[in-house]
Short mmCIF file of N, CA and C in Angstrom, two decimals:
data_model
loop_
_atom_site.label_atom_id
_atom_site.label_comp_id
_atom_site.label_asym_id
_atom_site.label_seq_id
_atom_site.Cartn_x
_atom_site.Cartn_y
_atom_site.Cartn_z
N ASN D 1 4.19 -4.95 -7.49
CA ASN D 1 3.65 -4.58 -5.79
C ASN D 1 3.78 -5.82 -5.22
N HIS D 2 4.11 -6.24 -3.76
CA HIS D 2 4.09 -7.29 -3.08
C HIS D 2 4.21 -7.05 -1.77
N HIS D 3 3.90 -8.16 -0.90
CA HIS D 3 3.77 -7.63 0.66
C HIS D 3 4.68 -8.49 1.02
N ILE D 4 5.36 -8.23 2.49
CA ILE D 4 6.25 -8.52 3.04
C ILE D 4 5.84 -8.71 4.49
N PRO D 5 5.81 -10.09 5.21
CA PRO D 5 5.59 -9.91 6.60
C PRO D 5 6.70 -9.61 7.49
N VAL D 6 6.63 -8.94 8.47
CA VAL D 6 7.69 -8.34 9.24
C VAL D 6 7.04 -8.15 10.72
N ASN D 7 7.71 -8.78 11.63
CA ASN D 7 7.07 -8.46 13.10
C ASN D 7 5.65 -9.04 13.08
N ASP D 8 5.24 -10.26 12.24
CA ASP D 8 3.36 -10.46 12.35
C ASP D 8 2.93 -9.18 11.26
N VAL D 9 3.38 -8.23 10.75
CA VAL D 9 2.58 -7.20 10.34
C VAL D 9 2.84 -7.16 8.84
N THR D 10 1.65 -7.25 8.03
CA THR D 10 1.84 -7.81 6.56
C THR D 10 1.98 -6.14 5.99
N ARG D 11 3.07 -5.89 5.40
CA ARG D 11 3.27 -4.30 4.43
C ARG D 11 3.10 -4.75 3.32
N LEU D 12 2.59 -3.72 2.60
CA LEU D 12 2.35 -3.69 0.99
C LEU D 12 3.51 -2.94 0.86
N GLN D 13 4.24 -3.29 -0.21
CA GLN D 13 5.21 -2.28 -1.06
C GLN D 13 4.63 -2.09 -2.05
N ALA D 14 5.08 -0.76 -2.41
CA ALA D 14 4.54 -0.49 -3.84
C ALA D 14 5.49 0.85 -4.18
N LEU D 15 5.59 0.94 -5.36
CA LEU D 15 6.30 1.96 -6.37
C LEU D 15 5.23 3.10 -6.76
N VAL D 16 5.42 3.97 -6.24
CA VAL D 16 4.17 5.52 -6.61
C VAL D 16 5.31 6.50 -6.81
N ASP D 17 5.04 7.19 -8.26
CA ASP D 17 5.58 7.98 -8.63
C ASP D 17 7.09 8.02 -8.29
N LYS D 18 7.87 6.77 -8.74
CA LYS D 18 9.03 6.10 -8.84
C LYS D 18 9.58 6.52 -7.50
N LYS D 19 8.75 6.12 -6.32
CA LYS D 19 9.33 6.23 -5.14
C LYS D 19 8.60 4.78 -4.19
N LYS D 20 9.63 4.25 -3.46
CA LYS D 20 8.92 3.35 -2.84
C LYS D 20 8.55 3.54 -1.67
N VAL D 21 7.04 2.99 -1.26
CA VAL D 21 6.27 3.19 -0.15
C VAL D 21 5.98 1.96 0.43
N VAL D 22 5.78 1.87 1.54
CA VAL D 22 5.06 1.07 2.24
C VAL D 22 3.95 1.14 2.93
N VAL D 23 2.97 0.37 2.90
CA VAL D 23 1.83 0.30 3.63
C VAL D 23 1.22 -0.69 4.44
N THR D 24 0.99 -0.34 5.48
CA THR D 24 0.42 -1.08 6.22
C THR D 24 -1.09 -1.31 6.70
N GLU D 25 -1.71 -2.12 7.27
CA GLU D 25 -3.13 -2.07 7.43
C GLU D 25 -3.58 -0.65 8.42
N ALA D 26 -2.49 -0.78 9.31
CA ALA D 26 -2.75 0.39 10.56
C ALA D 26 -3.09 1.91 9.77
N THR D 27 -2.05 1.70 8.50
CA THR D 27 -1.91 2.83 7.58
C THR D 27 -3.22 3.27 7.16
N ILE D 28 -3.52 2.31 6.60
CA ILE D 28 -5.14 2.52 5.69
C ILE D 28 -6.14 2.73 6.84
N ARG D 29 -6.22 1.73 7.64
CA ARG D 29 -7.10 1.99 8.79
C ARG D 29 -7.28 3.52 9.31
N ASP D 30 -5.95 4.13 9.31
CA ASP D 30 -5.88 5.55 9.91
C ASP D 30 -6.24 6.48 8.97
N ILE D 31 -6.03 6.54 8.14
CA ILE D 31 -6.17 7.38 6.59
C ILE D 31 -7.88 7.27 6.43
N LEU D 32 -8.41 6.07 6.31
CA LEU D 32 -9.57 5.38 5.91
C LEU D 32 -10.72 6.18 7.41
N HIS D 33 -10.02 6.23 8.60
CA HIS D 33 -10.90 6.21 9.62
C HIS D 33 -11.49 4.88 10.27
N LEU D 34 -10.93 3.89 10.15
CA LEU D 34 -11.74 2.75 10.17
C LEU D 34 -11.63 2.23 11.81
N ASP D 35 -10.91 2.76 12.56
CA ASP D 35 -11.09 2.51 13.72
C ASP D 35 -12.28 3.04 14.92
N ASP D 36 -13.07 4.14 13.81
CA ASP D 36 -13.87 4.44 14.66
C ASP D 36 -15.50 3.71 14.72
N ALA D 37 -15.95 4.19 15.62
CA ALA D 37 -17.37 2.94 16.05
C ALA D 37 -18.16 2.83 14.80
N GLU D 38 -18.19 3.79 13.98
CA GLU D 38 -19.28 3.70 12.47
C GLU D 38 -18.43 2.84 11.81
N ALA D 39 -16.95 2.71 11.69
CA ALA D 39 -16.17 2.17 10.64
C ALA D 39 -16.51 0.63 11.35
N GLN D 40 -16.46 0.30 12.20
CA GLN D 40 -16.34 -1.21 13.24
C GLN D 40 -17.56 -1.70 12.40
N GLU D 41 -18.80 -1.26 11.94
CA GLU D 41 -20.16 -1.61 11.36
C GLU D 41 -19.62 -2.30 9.70
N VAL D 42 -19.07 -1.43 9.18
CA VAL D 42 -18.73 -1.58 7.94
C VAL D 42 -18.10 -3.18 7.32
N GLY D 43 -17.34 -3.14 8.32
CA GLY D 43 -16.88 -4.72 7.77
C GLY D 43 -15.66 -4.37 6.88
N GLU D 44 -15.09 -6.00 6.82
CA GLU D 44 -13.74 -5.90 5.95
C GLU D 44 -13.89 -5.62 4.90
N GLY D 45 -13.00 -5.32 3.93
CA GLY D 45 -13.15 -5.18 2.08
C GLY D 45 -13.50 -3.65 1.89
N VAL D 46 -13.81 -2.56 2.84
CA VAL D 46 -14.07 -1.47 2.57
C VAL D 46 -12.99 -0.92 1.80
N ALA D 47 -11.63 -1.19 1.93
CA ALA D 47 -10.82 -0.56 1.21
C ALA D 47 -10.86 -0.95 -0.43
N TYR D 48 -11.37 -1.87 -0.86
CA TYR D 48 -11.42 -2.27 -2.06
C TYR D 48 -12.64 -1.71 -2.95
N GLU D 49 -13.51 -1.70 -1.79
CA GLU D 49 -14.80 -1.30 -2.19
C GLU D 49 -14.48 0.63 -2.66
N MET D 50 -13.61 1.20 -1.58
CA MET D 50 -13.36 2.66 -1.82
C MET D 50 -12.67 2.86 -3.00
N HIS D 51 -11.64 1.66 -3.40
CA HIS D 51 -10.65 1.83 -4.48
C HIS D 51 -11.27 1.47 -5.90
N ASP D 52 -12.35 0.84 -5.72
CA ASP D 52 -13.63 0.25 -6.99
C ASP D 52 -14.38 1.67 -7.22
N GLU D 53 -14.82 2.62 -6.24
CA GLU D 53 -15.68 3.61 -6.34
C GLU D 53 -14.82 4.91 -6.89
N GLY D 54 -13.57 4.84 -7.35
CA GLY D 54 -12.46 5.75 -8.07
C GLY D 54 -11.68 6.37 -7.04
N VAL D 55 -11.44 6.10 -5.96
CA VAL D 55 -10.34 6.41 -5.13
C VAL D 55 -8.96 6.10 -5.59
N PRO D 56 -8.10 6.89 -5.91
CA PRO D 56 -7.09 6.10 -6.88
C PRO D 56 -5.98 5.54 -5.50
N THR D 57 -5.32 4.57 -5.91
CA THR D 57 -4.45 3.83 -4.72
C THR D 57 -3.55 4.87 -4.15
N ALA D 58 -3.08 5.71 -5.06
CA ALA D 58 -1.89 6.86 -4.33
C ALA D 58 -2.66 7.57 -3.25
N GLY D 59 -3.92 7.27 -3.44
CA GLY D 59 -5.13 8.42 -2.33
C GLY D 59 -4.83 7.90 -1.08
N ILE D 60 -4.60 6.38 -0.82
CA ILE D 60 -4.88 5.78 0.12
C ILE D 60 -3.62 5.22 0.69
N VAL D 61 -2.45 5.41 0.01
CA VAL D 61 -1.18 5.18 0.35
C VAL D 61 -0.27 6.07 1.15
N ALA D 62 0.44 5.83 2.29
CA ALA D 62 0.90 6.86 2.85
C ALA D 62 2.39 6.43 2.79
N GLU D 63 3.56 7.50 2.82
CA GLU D 63 5.24 6.61 2.56
C GLU D 63 5.06 6.32 4.05
N GLY D 64 5.91 4.99 3.97
CA GLY D 64 6.18 4.31 5.21
C GLY D 64 7.54 4.48 5.40
N ASP D 65 7.96 3.68 6.50
CA ASP D 65 9.37 3.72 6.92
C ASP D 65 10.32 2.58 6.00
N VAL D 66 10.72 3.12 4.70
CA VAL D 66 10.89 2.50 3.67
C VAL D 66 12.69 1.67 4.33
N SER D 67 13.00 1.96 5.12
CA SER D 67 14.00 1.45 5.44
C SER D 67 14.06 0.09 6.30
N ALA D 68 12.79 -0.23 6.77
CA ALA D 68 12.71 -1.28 7.19
C ALA D 68 12.63 -2.65 6.22
N VAL D 69 11.97 -2.08 5.23
CA VAL D 69 11.78 -3.10 3.67
C VAL D 69 13.29 -3.03 2.75
N GLU D 70 13.47 -4.52 3.02
CA GLU D 70 15.34 -4.47 2.46
C GLU D 70 15.01 -4.77 1.09
N ASP D 71 14.25 -5.24 0.19
CA ASP D 71 13.76 -5.61 -0.80
C ASP D 71 13.86 -4.35 -1.96
N VAL D 72 14.66 -4.57 -2.86
CA VAL D 72 14.67 -3.39 -4.20
C VAL D 72 13.45 -3.32 -5.09
N VAL D 73 13.12 -2.05 -5.21
CA VAL D 73 11.94 -1.73 -6.26
C VAL D 73 12.44 -1.40 -7.46
N PRO D 74 12.81 -1.95 -8.57
CA PRO D 74 13.42 -1.43 -9.90
C PRO D 74 12.29 -0.42 -10.41
N THR D 75 13.24 1.06 -10.71
CA THR D 75 12.14 1.86 -10.84
C THR D 75 12.05 1.26 -13.03
N THR D 76 11.44 2.27 -13.56
CA THR D 76 10.99 1.95 -14.99
C THR D 76 12.50 2.06 -15.58
N ASP D 77 13.38 2.78 -15.15
CA ASP D 77 14.88 3.20 -15.79
C ASP D 77 15.40 1.84 -16.00
N GLU D 78 15.13 0.85 -14.50
CA GLU D 78 16.05 -0.32 -14.42
C GLU D 78 15.25 -1.50 -14.97
N GLU D 79 14.03 -1.67 -15.23
CA GLU D 79 13.57 -2.46 -15.85
C GLU D 79 14.16 -3.49 -17.23
N PRO D 80 14.09 -4.53 -16.89
CA PRO D 80 14.98 -5.12 -18.94
C PRO D 80 13.83 -4.79 -19.84
N SER D 81 14.44 -4.29 -21.04
CA SER D 81 13.48 -4.56 -21.95
C SER D 81 13.41 -5.51 -22.92
N ILE D 82 12.17 -5.99 -23.48
CA ILE D 82 12.06 -7.12 -24.29
C ILE D 82 12.52 -6.83 -25.73
N PRO D 83 13.35 -7.64 -26.07
CA PRO D 83 13.86 -7.40 -27.45
C PRO D 83 12.86 -7.77 -28.59
N SER D 84 12.60 -7.17 -29.67
CA SER D 84 11.68 -7.52 -30.38
C SER D 84 12.30 -8.05 -31.46
#
């Protein structure tokens, strides 16, 4: 996983079920409803707290515009093996 700044927006690129997904802060805020009045009082770090409470990462990840990301994410089949 790594983040890529694109047009002053940080995007998190991840491999989920062998599919490349891109997550932005706006996507997380939308899914977790962080733009409503109640969420404004919660403060930053709520995504980490929710993850710690057992919300699977895939539960807060939405498929993004993968074409905007030019990096290649290897699948498990493409990863080099370490000789023993």
